[in-house]
Structures are given as structure tokens and as C-alpha cells.
Coordinates of C-alpha atoms in Angstrom, one line a residue:
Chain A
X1 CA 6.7 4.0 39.1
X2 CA 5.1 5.6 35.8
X3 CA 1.2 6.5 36.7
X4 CA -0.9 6.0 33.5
X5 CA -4.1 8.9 33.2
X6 CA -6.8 8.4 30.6
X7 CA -7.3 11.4 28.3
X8 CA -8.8 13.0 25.1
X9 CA -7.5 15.0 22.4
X10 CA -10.4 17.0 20.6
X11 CA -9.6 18.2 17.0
X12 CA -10.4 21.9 16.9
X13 CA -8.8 22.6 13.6
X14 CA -8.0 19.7 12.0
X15 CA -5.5 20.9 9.5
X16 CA -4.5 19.9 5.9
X17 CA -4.5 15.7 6.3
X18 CA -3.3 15.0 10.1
X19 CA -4.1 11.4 10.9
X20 CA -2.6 9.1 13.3
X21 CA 0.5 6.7 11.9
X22 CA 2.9 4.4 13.5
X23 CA 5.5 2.2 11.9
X24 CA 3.2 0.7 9.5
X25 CA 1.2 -2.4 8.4
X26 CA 3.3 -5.0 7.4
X27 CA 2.3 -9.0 6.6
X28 CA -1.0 -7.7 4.9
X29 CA 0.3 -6.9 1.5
X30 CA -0.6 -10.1 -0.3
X31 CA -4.0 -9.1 0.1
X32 CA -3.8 -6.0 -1.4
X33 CA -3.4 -3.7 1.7
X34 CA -0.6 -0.9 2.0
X35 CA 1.8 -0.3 4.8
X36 CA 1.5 3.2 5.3
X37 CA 2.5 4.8 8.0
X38 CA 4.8 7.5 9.1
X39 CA 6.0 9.7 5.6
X40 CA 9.3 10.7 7.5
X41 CA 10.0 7.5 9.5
X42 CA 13.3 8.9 10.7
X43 CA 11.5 12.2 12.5
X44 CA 8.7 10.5 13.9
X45 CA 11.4 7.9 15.6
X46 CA 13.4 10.5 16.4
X47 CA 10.1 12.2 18.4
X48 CA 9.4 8.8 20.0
X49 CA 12.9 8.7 20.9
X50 CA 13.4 11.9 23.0
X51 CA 10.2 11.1 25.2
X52 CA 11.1 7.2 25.8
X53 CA 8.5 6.1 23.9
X54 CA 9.5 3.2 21.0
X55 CA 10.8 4.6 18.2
X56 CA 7.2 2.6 16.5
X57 CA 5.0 3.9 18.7
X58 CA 1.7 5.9 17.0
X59 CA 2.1 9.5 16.6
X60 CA 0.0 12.5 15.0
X61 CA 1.5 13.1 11.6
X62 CA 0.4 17.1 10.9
X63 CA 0.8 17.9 7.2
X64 CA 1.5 22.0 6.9
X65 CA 0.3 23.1 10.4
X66 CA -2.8 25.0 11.0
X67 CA -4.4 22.7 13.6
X68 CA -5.7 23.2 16.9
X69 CA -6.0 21.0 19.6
X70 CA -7.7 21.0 23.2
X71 CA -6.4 18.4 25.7
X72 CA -8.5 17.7 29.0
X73 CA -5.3 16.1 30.8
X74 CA -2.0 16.6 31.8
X75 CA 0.5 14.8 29.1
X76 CA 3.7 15.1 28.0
X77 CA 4.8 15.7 24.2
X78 CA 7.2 16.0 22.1
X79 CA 7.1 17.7 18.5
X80 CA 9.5 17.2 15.6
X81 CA 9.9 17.6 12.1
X82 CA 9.1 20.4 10.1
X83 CA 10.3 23.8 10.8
X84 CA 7.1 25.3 12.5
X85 CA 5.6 27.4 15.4
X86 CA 3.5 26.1 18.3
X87 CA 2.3 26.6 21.8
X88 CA -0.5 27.5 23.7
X89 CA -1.7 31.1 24.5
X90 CA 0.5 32.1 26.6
X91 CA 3.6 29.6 26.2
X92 CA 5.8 29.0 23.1
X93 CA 7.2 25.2 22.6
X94 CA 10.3 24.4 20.5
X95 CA 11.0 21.7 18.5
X96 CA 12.6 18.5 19.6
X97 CA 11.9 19.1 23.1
X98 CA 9.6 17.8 25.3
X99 CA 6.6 19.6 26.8
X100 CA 3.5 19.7 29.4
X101 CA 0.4 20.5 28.3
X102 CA -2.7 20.9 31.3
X103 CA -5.8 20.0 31.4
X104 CA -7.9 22.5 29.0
X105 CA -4.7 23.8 26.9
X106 CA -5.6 24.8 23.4
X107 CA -2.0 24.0 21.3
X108 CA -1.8 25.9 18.0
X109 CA 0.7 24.0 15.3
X110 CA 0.9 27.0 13.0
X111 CA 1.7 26.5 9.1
X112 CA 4.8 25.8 8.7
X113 CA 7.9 27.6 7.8
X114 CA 9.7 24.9 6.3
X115 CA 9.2 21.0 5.4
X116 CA 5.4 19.2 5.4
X117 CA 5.6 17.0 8.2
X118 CA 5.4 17.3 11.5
X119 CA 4.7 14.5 14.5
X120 CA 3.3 15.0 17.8
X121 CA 4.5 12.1 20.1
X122 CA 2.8 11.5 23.5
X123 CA 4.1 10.1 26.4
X124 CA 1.8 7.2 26.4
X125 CA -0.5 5.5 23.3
X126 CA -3.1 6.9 21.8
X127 CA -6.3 4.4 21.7
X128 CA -7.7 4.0 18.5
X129 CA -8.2 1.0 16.7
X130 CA -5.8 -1.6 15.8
X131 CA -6.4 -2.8 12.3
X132 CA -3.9 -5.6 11.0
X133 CA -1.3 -4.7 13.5
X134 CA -1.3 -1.2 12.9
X135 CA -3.1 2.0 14.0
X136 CA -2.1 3.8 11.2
X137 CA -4.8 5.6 9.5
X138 CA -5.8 4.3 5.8
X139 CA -8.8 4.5 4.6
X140 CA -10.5 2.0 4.3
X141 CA -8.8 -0.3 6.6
X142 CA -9.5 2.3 9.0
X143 CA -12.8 4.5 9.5
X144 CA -10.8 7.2 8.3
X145 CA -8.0 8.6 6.2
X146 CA -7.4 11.8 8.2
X147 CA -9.0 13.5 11.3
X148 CA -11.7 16.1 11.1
X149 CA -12.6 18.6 13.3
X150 CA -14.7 17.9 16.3
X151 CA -12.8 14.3 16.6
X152 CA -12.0 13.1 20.0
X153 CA -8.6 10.5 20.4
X154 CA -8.7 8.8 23.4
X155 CA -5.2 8.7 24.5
X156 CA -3.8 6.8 27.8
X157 CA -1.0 9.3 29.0
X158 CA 2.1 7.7 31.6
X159 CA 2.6 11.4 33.9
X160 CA 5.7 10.3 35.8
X161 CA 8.7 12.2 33.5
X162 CA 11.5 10.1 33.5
X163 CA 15.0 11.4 32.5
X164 CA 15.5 10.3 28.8
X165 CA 18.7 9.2 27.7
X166 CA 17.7 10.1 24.0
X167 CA 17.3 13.6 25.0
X168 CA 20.6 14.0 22.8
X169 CA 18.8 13.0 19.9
X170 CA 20.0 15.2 16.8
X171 CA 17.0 15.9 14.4
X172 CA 18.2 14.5 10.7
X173 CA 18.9 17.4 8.7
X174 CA 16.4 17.1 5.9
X175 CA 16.6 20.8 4.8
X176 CA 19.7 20.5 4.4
X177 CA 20.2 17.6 2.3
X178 CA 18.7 17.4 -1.4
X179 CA 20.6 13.9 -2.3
X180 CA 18.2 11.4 -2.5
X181 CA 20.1 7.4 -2.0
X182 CA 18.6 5.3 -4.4
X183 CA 19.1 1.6 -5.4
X184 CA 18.6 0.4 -9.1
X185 CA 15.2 -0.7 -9.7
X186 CA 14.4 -4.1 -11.8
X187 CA 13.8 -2.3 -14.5
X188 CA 16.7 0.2 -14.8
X189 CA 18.5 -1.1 -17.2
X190 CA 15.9 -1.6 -19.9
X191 CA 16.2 2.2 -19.8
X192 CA 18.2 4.0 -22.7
X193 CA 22.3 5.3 -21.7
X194 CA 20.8 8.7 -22.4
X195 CA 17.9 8.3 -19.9
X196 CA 20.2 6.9 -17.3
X197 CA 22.5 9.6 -17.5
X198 CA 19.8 12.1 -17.3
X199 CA 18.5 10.5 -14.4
X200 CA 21.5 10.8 -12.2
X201 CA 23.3 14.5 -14.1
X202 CA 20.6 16.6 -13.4
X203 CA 18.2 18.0 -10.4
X204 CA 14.4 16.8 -10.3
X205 CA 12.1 18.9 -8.6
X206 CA 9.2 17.6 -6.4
X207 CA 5.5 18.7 -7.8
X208 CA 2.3 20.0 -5.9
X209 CA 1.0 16.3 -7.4
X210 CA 1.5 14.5 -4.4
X211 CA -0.1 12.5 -1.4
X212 CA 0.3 9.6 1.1
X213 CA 0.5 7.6 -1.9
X214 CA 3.2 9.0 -4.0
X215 CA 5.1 11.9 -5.3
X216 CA 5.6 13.5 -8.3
X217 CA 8.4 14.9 -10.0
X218 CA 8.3 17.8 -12.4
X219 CA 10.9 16.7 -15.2
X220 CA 10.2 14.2 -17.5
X221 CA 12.7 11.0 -18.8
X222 CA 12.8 10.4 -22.4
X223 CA 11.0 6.9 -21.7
X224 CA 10.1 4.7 -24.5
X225 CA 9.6 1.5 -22.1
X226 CA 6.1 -0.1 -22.5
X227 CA 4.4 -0.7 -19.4
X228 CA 5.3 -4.3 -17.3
X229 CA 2.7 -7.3 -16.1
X230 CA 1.6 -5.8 -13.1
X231 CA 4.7 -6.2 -10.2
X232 CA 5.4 -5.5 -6.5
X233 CA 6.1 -2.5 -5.7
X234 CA 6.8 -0.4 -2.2
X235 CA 7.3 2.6 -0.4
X236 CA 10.1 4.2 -2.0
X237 CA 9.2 2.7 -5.3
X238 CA 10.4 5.4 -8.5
X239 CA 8.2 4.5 -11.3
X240 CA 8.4 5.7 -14.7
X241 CA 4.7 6.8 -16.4
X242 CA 4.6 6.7 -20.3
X243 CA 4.2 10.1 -20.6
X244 CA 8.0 10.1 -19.2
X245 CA 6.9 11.7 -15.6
X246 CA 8.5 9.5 -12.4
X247 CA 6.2 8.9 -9.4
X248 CA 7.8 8.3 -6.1
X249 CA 5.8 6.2 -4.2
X250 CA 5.1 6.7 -0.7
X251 CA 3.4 4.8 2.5
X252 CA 0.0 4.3 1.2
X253 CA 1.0 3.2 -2.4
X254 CA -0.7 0.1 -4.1
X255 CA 1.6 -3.3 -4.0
X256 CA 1.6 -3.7 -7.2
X257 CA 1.7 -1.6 -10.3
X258 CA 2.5 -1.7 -14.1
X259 CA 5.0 0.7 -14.9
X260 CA 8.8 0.4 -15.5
X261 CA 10.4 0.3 -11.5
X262 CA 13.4 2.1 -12.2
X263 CA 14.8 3.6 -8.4
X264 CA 14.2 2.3 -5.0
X265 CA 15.2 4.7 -2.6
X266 CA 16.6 3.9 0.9
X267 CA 14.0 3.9 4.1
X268 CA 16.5 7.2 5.1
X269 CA 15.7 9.1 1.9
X270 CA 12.0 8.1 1.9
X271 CA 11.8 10.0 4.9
X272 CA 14.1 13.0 3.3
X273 CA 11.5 13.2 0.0
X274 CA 8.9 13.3 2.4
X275 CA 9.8 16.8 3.4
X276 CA 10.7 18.4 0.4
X277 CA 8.2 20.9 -0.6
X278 CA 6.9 21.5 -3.8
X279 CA 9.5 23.4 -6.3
X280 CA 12.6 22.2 -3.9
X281 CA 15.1 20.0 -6.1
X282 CA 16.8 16.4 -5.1
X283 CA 19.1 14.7 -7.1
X284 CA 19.4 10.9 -7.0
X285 CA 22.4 9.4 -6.0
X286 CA 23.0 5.6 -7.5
X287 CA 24.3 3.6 -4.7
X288 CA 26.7 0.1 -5.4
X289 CA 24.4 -2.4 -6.1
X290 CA 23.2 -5.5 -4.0
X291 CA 23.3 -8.2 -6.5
X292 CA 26.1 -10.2 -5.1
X293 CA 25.6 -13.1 -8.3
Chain B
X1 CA 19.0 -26.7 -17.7
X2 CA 18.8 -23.5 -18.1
X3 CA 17.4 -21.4 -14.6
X4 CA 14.3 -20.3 -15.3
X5 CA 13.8 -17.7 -12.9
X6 CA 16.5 -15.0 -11.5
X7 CA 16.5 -13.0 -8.3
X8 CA 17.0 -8.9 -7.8
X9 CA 17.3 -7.3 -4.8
X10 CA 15.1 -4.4 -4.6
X11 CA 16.8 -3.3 -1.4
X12 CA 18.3 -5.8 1.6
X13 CA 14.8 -6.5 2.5
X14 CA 13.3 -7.0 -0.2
X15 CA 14.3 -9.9 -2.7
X16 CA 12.5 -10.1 -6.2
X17 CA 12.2 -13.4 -7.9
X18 CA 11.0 -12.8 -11.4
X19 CA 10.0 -15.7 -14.4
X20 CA 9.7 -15.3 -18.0
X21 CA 7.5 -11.8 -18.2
X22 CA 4.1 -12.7 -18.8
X23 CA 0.7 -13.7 -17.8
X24 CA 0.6 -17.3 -17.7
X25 CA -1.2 -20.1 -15.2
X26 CA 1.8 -22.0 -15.4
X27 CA 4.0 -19.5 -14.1
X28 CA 1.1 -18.2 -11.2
X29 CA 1.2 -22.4 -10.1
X30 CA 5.2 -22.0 -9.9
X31 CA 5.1 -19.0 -7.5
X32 CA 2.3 -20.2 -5.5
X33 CA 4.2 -23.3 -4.9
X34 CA 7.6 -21.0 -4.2
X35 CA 6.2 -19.3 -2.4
X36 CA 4.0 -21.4 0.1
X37 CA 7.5 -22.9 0.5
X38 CA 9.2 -19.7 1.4
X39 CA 7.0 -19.6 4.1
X40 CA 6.9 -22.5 5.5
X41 CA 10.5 -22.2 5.3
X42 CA 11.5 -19.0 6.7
X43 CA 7.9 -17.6 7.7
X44 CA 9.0 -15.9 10.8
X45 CA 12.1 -14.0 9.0
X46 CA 9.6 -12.9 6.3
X47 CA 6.7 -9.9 6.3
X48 CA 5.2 -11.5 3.6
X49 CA 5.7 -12.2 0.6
X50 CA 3.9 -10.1 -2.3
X51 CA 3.1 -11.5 -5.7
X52 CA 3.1 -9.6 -9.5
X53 CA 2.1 -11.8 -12.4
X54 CA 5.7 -13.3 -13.0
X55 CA 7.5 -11.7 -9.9
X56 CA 7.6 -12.6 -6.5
X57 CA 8.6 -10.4 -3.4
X58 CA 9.7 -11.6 -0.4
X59 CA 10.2 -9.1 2.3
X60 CA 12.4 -9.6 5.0
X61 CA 12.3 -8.4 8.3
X62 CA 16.3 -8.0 8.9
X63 CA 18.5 -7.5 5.7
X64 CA 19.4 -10.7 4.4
X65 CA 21.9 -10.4 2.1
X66 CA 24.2 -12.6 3.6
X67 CA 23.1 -16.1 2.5
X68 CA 23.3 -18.0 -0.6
X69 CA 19.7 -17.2 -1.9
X70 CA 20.6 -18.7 -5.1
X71 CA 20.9 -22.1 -4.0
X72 CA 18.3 -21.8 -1.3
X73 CA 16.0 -21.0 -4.0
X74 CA 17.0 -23.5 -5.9
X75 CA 16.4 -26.3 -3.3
X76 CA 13.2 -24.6 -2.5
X77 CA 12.3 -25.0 -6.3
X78 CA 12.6 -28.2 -6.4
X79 CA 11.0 -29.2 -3.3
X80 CA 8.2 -27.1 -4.0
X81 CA 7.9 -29.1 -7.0
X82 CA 7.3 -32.5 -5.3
X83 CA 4.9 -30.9 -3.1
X84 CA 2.8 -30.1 -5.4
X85 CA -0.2 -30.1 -6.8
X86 CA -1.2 -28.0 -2.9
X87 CA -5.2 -27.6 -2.8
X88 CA -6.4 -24.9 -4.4
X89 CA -10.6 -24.1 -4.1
X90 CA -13.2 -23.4 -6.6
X91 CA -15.5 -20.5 -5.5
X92 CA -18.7 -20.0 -6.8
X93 CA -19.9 -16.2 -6.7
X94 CA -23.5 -14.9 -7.6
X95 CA -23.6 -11.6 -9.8
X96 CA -26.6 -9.9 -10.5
X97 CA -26.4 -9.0 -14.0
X98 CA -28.8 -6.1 -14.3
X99 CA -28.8 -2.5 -15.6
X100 CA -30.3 -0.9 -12.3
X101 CA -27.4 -2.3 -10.5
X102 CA -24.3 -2.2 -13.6
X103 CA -24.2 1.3 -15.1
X104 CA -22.0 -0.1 -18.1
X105 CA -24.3 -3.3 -18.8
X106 CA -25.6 -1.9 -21.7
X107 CA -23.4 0.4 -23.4
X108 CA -20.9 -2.7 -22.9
X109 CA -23.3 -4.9 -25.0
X110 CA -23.9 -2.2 -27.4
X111 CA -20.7 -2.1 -27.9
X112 CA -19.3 -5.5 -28.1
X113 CA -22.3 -6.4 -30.8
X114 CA -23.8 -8.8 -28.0
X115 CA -27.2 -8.8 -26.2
X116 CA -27.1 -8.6 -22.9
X117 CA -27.6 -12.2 -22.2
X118 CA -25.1 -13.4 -24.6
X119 CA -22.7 -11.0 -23.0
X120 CA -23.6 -12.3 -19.4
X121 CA -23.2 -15.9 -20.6
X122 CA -20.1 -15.1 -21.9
X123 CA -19.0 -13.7 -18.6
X124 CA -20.7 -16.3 -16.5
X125 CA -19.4 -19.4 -17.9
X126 CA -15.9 -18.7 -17.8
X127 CA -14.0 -20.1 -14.8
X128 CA -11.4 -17.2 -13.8
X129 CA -8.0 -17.7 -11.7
X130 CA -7.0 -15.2 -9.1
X131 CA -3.7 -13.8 -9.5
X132 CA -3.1 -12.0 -6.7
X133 CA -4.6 -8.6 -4.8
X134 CA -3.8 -5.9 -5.5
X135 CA -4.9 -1.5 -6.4
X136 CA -7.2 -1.6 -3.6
X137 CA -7.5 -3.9 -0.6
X138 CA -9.4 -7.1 -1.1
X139 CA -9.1 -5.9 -5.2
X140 CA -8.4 -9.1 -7.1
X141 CA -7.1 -9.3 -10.3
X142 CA -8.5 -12.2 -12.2
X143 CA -7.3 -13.7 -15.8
X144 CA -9.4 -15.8 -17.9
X145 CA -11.7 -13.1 -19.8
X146 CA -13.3 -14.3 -22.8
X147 CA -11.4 -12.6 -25.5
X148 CA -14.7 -11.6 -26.8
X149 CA -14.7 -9.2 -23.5
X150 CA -11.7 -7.8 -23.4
X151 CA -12.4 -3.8 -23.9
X152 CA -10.0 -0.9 -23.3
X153 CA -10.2 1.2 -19.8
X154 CA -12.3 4.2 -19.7
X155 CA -10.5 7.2 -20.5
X156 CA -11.5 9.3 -17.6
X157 CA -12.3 7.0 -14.8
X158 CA -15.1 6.7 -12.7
X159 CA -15.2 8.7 -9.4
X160 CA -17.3 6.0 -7.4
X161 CA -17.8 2.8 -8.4
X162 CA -20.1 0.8 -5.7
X163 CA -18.7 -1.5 -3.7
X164 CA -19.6 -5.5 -4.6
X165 CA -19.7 -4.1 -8.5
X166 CA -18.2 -6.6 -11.1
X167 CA -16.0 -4.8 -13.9
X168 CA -14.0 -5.9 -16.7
X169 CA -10.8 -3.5 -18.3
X170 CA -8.3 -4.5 -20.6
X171 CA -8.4 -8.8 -20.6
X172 CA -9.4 -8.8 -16.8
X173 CA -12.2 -9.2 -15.1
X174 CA -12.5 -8.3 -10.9
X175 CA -14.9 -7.1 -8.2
X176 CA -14.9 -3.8 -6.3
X177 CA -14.5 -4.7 -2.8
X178 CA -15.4 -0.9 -1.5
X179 CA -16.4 2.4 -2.9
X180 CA -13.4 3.2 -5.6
X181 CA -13.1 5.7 -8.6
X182 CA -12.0 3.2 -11.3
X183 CA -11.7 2.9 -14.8
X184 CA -13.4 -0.5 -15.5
X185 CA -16.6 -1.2 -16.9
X186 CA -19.3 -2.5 -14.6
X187 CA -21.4 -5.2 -16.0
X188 CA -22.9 -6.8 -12.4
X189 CA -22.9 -7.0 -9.1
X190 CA -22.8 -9.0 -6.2
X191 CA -25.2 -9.1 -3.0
X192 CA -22.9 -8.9 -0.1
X193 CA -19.5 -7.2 0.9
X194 CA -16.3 -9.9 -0.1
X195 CA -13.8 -7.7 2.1
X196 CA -15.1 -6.0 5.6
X197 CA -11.5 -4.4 6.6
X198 CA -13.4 -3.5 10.1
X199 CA -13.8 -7.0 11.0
X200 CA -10.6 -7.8 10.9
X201 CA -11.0 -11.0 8.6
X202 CA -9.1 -11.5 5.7
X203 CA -10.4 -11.9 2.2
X204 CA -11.0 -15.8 2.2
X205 CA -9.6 -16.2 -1.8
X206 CA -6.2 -17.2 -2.1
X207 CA -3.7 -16.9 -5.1
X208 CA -4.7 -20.0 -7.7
X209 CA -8.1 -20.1 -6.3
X210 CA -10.7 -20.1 -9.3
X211 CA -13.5 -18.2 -9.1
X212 CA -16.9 -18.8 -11.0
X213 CA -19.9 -16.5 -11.4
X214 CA -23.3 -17.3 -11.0
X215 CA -26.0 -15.2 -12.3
X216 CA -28.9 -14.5 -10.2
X217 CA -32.1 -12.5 -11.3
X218 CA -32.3 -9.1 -9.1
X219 CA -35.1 -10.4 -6.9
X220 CA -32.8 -12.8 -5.6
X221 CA -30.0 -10.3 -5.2
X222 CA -32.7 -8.3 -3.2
X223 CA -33.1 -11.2 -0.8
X224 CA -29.3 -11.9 -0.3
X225 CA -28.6 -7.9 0.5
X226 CA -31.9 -8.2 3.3
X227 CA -30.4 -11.1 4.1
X228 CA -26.7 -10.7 5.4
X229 CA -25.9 -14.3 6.0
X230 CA -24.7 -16.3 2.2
X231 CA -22.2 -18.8 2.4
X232 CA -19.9 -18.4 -0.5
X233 CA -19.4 -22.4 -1.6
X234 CA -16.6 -24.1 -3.0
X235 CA -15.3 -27.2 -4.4
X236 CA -11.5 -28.6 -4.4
X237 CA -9.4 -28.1 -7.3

């Protein structure tokens, strides 16, 4: 039997951008509205995963740490993703494992040590709004883009701790890794040999430009494509600006856009790019192609 | 014949059908028809399916690689061709063209050699076709600007543009459905919100709708804004 306790989380420091985000928003697009939801997918399954919960289920997506947050009852948790400190005043928590938190615990997430995201899954469902099937915060589908401090989520918590089968679980080893799987966009092609080459001989570092809705990198392609009719585009998108710089776009990226498409990187190495700071390096890796005619 | 459209898979969800590159009615009336028959179809394998102006995406919710898209596609063609013409609606809009509510009203007729009035009857009595949404949600990108109108972005764009403005950039024309920066031009406005996301309702323009402006003097938009009940009417294209 799984008891279910109503609770609040209040925002004491809300951090950087934390919002809430689950799998995402999908069916909407044709009216103009994003997906978003969770920048590294794979983490915030993975923290779903160890405490039972579906891998889709809404979590607290903390960019770079520095919040604090006071719970008024008892819930279970489970934090993963970036490389970071946190616990309450006198108890330390670890990654990847689960933990209790009591009525009136203040949890510190301190900045982080390495990677930008981190998810808080809860042991129950967090009740904030449902806006075209998703909770995920966007602005202005939702009231807000990110929480601010003195917020209160209402969260419905199950209490009864149940021995998870996923408590194997292996974190995916984003530090790690710095190739980046990518498929060849429409546009590709149209691209010069020298520019292709470029694109898949050399490093590309990830900029301080960079958001929900897409990602920067720091060297420039010789591009001498003109822009394109307006096009879909999606999460993972890699478009190429006239000025030569490529933006990667992430979860809250328009569905359309007018410049060349040239990469489309896997769901997996969405979620790696979302974790590589600014000044780390990826390098793009071209994988076989999918056009079977 | 030669096929006149070919497909790309962006990744094995997402498959790209693409036409001649190009803004073109023609080509808009081809995908609608496609795709209203892709959903039909296959709606419950699909997310949706997302529209450029010669490129449709259809995103599935397993990978689906592993069927003959090109003759499904084919057959969908041309059944979606003796379906049509599908209803489409004629929306009639009311825009207050006036400075206190269009920042860019004047400097726009200034610029284009017009008076203000010729400009907003060159605006108004155009009949514009909606592409498809997209930049913001609810944004729709409409063709069918008077070539007299056409006008370059701004360089720097806007922080805040109100919602309900009506802008034109480059050969389009489109309404701010919220508070935006943009880089269009604001010649009007309309008296009510065309896209609440807190409701939960969806925009009620579709792809190939047309849309036609009618101006209204500012005491009227003034009554419509006190008044939050207007019925947007239409007509059956």
C-alpha cells in the first residue's frame, strides 16, 4: 500500500533558471508552441528511474546550483546530474541515490562542480498546472519560465519506500564523453567539401551564448549558404547563421526557422550538449544515414 | 511524371517532406491537403505534424523507418488530391490603425512615400493566407503583403512589442499574440487577445485560412478592449 501526503516546496533561493520540466509538449507544434522540457532527458529519466517514478514524470531542472529549498513534509528524492554538493544542515546527500527529507528541512544544492544540470525527482507529482499535456515550464504557455524565490509547489508525495529495481541505474557519463552523434541535416550537402570537412576534423567549443532555447558554438564554418523559406526545426536542430556561427537548438527552440539545417543530433547527445559547460569542446560524429531510397 | 516532392529523414521520428523551395499558395494547398491526409491516416502514430513553407514534418511517436514511405506518400498524394478542395474559412479581423496604439505607423508611412491612410488601405484590403505558426506561440506567418509594403527588419529589434500589435517585416505581415521583442514594424493593433495559452484553447486559424483586416477608428477599439466578448466572423472559402 503507497500512502500519498500533500506537501509544499517553498523556493528560498531560487537559483540561476530552475523551473519544473517533464518529458515535454508534444502535438502542439503546429501552432507554434515548443516542446521543451527536460535539457538532459537521459539524467532526469535516469532520476525518475531510481525512485520508481516514470522515467516522464516532472522533475526540478536546477541550472548551476545555488538554490535553497524548505519542505514542510516528509518526501523522498532523488538527485542527479551534474556533479554538485547538497544536503541539509546537518546531513550530506549524494548523487543518484535516494533520500528523506522531514518536515521543515532546508536542502542546499550548492553550485556546481561540474555539468549545468541537475534534477530533483520526488517520489510523487508535483501539482502545478497542466498546460497542453505538459507541466513543463515555458513561458508563456505557462505563468512562468523559471521559479522565483518565495514560490510555493504543491507537491503530492507517496511515503511508503518501496524497494526499486532501478536502484542499479548507472548515471550516463556525460563528463566523460565529448562526441556528439549527429545525423545529416536537409541542408548538409548544399554545404562546400571544405566546410564539411571542417565540420567533422576539428573540436567546437560550446559558448556562454546559450539558453533553453539553443546553444552556441564558438568556431565559425566558412558558410556561404543564403538563408532557406522558413522550415521545421527541433530540439537538436544545428543551424548554420550567415555570419558562419552554428546554433544548437535546444527544448524551448522555435518550430521553424530560416537558416541552413545542417546536423540533427540524437535525443542521447541532446542530453550530453546539455551538460557541457561553456569553453568544454565536442566534436560531431556523422552517423550512417537514414535515407533508405 | 516527374515526383514533385522528396522525403528526408531528419531522424527516425521525424520524416521531412519537402516541394520545390519557395513561397507559393499552390504548394501551402498541397501540404495542407497531405497533410490533413497524414492524419487522418496515421493520426495516432503521429505527434503532429509541423509545417515550413515548402516542407512538411511529420513526427512520429515510434521510429518508423521500416515502411515504404515512398509509396505510402505517393498513394496519400493522390488521394489527397481527390479530396480536395477541404474547407478552408475567411476570417475577418479589426485593426486599429492609429499612432497611439502603432509606434511605427508613421515613420512607416514616412518612409514608404504614403499617407497614413493610403498606407492602411493598402494593408487593409489585401486578403492574406496563413502559412503556418510559428517564432512564438499563436505567431502566424501570413503572405500576401502588397509589395508596396514590403520593408526590411529593424536592425536592432524591439524589446517589447505589445501583445494584439500588427507588424509587417520583410514581405509578411502577422500579429503579436503576447508581449515579444521583435524586429517588425507595427502599424496597428487589434482589441482583444487571438491566443490565451492559460485557457487552454487553441488558436482557432488553421493553415490556408485567409485572413482580412478591418480597420476600426480607436473609439471603437476602446469599446472592444472594455468589452471582452467579439466574435471573430468568417465566411467559407
Amino acid at each position: 500500500m503507497t500512502l500519498s501526503k500533500n506537501g509544499t516546496i517553498t523556493v528560498l533561493k531560487p537559483g540561476p533558471f530552475t523551473s519544473i520540466q517533464d518529458a515535454g509538449r508534444y502535438g502542439y507544434a503546429e501552432f507554434g508552441v515548443p516542446s521543451s522540457g527536460f535539457m538532459d532527458a537521459s539524467t532526469a529519466g535516469i532520476a525518475n528511474l531510481l525512485l520508481g517514478n516514470h522515467a516522464d514524470a516532472p522533475c526540478l531542472e536546477i541550472f548551476g546550483g545555488g538554490v535553497r529549498l524548505l519542505v514542510d513534509t516528509t518526501c523522498l528524492m532523488v538527485a542527479a546530474g551534474a556533479d554538485g554538493e547538497l544536503g541539509t544542515s546537518n546531513r550530506r546527500f549524494r548523487t543518484h541515490q535516494r533520500f528523506q527529507l522531514d518536515a521543515g528541512d532546508v536542502l542546499d544544492i550548492y553550485p556546481f562542480r561540474a555539468g549545468q544540470w541537475m534534477y530533483l525527482a520526488l517520489f510523487g507529482d508535483f501539482s502545478v498546472p497542466t498546460r497542453f499535456g505538459s507541466k513543463s515550464f515555458y513561458y508563456p504557455i505557462t505563468p512562468q519560465s523559471k521559479l522565483k524565490s518565495g514560490d510555493v509547489l504543491n507537491f503530492s508525495c507517496r511515503t511508503f519506500a518501496h524497494s526499486s529495481s532501478n536502484s542499479q541505474l548507472k548515471p550516463h557519463n556525460w563528463s566523460a564523453k565529448q562526441e556528439v552523434e549527429v545525423y545529416p541535416g536537409p541542408e548538409l550537402q548544399i554545404l562546400t567539401e571544405s566546410s564539411q570537412q571542417a565540420l567533422f576534423q576539428r573540436p567546437f567549443t560550446v559558448s556562454s551564448t546559450q539558453n533553453r532555447m539553443g546553444i552556441q558554438l564558438v568556431e565559425r564554418l566558412e558558410n556561404s549558404l543564403p538563408e532557406i523559406y522558413s522550415s521545421p526545426v527541433f530540439p537538436g536542430t544545428v543551424q548554420l547563421t550567415p555570419s558562419g556561427t552554428m546554433i544548437v537548438l535546444m527544448r524551448d527552440a522555435q518550430v521553424t526557422g530560416g537558416y541552413p539545417r545542417i546536423l540533427q543530433l540524437t535525443e542521447t547527445s541532446i542530453s550530453l550538449l546539455a551538460q557541457k559547460r561553456p569553453g568544454e569542446t565536442v566534436t560531431f560524429s556523422l552517423l550512417p544515414s537514414l535515407q533508405g531510397s | 511524371m516527374k515526383q514533385e516532392w522528396r522525403l528526408f529523414w531528419i531522424n527516425a521520428y521525424v520524416l521531412e517532406i519537402s516541394w520545390e523551395a519557395g513561397i507559393s499558395q499552390h504548394t501551402l494547398l498541397k501540404m495542407i491537403a497531405v497533410k490533413s491526409s497524414l492524419e487522418k491516416g496515421l493520426g495516432a502514430d503521429l505527434y503532429d505534424v509541423r509545417m515550413g513553407y515548402h516542407a512538411l514534418a511529420v513526427h512520429f511517436r515510434q521510429p518508423a523507418g521500416n515502411r515504404d514511405w515512398n509509396k505510402i506518400i505517393q498513394e496519400l498524394m493522390e488521394n489527397a488530391q481527390s479530396d480536395f478542395p477541404q474547407s478552408r474559412k475567411r476570417w475577418r479581423i479589426p485593426v486599429c490603425y492609429a499612432p497611439e496604439v502603432a509606434k511605427d505607423l508613421i515613420s512607416i508611412a514616412n518612409l514608404k512615400g504614403m499617407t497614413v491612410e493610403e498606407l492602411v488601405q493598402e494593408h487593409s484590403s489585401a486578403e492574406y493566407m496563413l502559412y503556418f505558426y510559428g517564432f512564438l506561440p499563436g505567431f502566424m506567418y501570413l503572405g500576401g503583403l502588397s509589395e508596396r509594403l514590403h520593408v526590411p527588419r529593424k536592425a536592432i529589434p524591439d524589446p517589447q512589442i505589445p501583445s494584439g500589435s500588427v507588424a509587417i517585416g520583410g514581405m509578411q505581415t502577422g500579429i503579436y499574440p503576447m508581449n515579444s521583442p521583435g524586429g517588425w514594424h507595427v502599424i496597428g493593433k487589434i482589441p482583444f487577445s487571438l491566443f490565451d495559452p492559460q485557457t487552454g484553447r487553441l488558436p482557432v486559424f488553421r493553415s490556408g485560412d485567409s485572413i482580412c483586416f478591418m480597420p476600426i477608428k480607436k473609439r471603437e477599439f476602446d469599446i472592444i478592449v472594455h468589452d471582452p466578448v467579439y466574435s471573430l466572423t468568417y465566411d467559407i472559402i
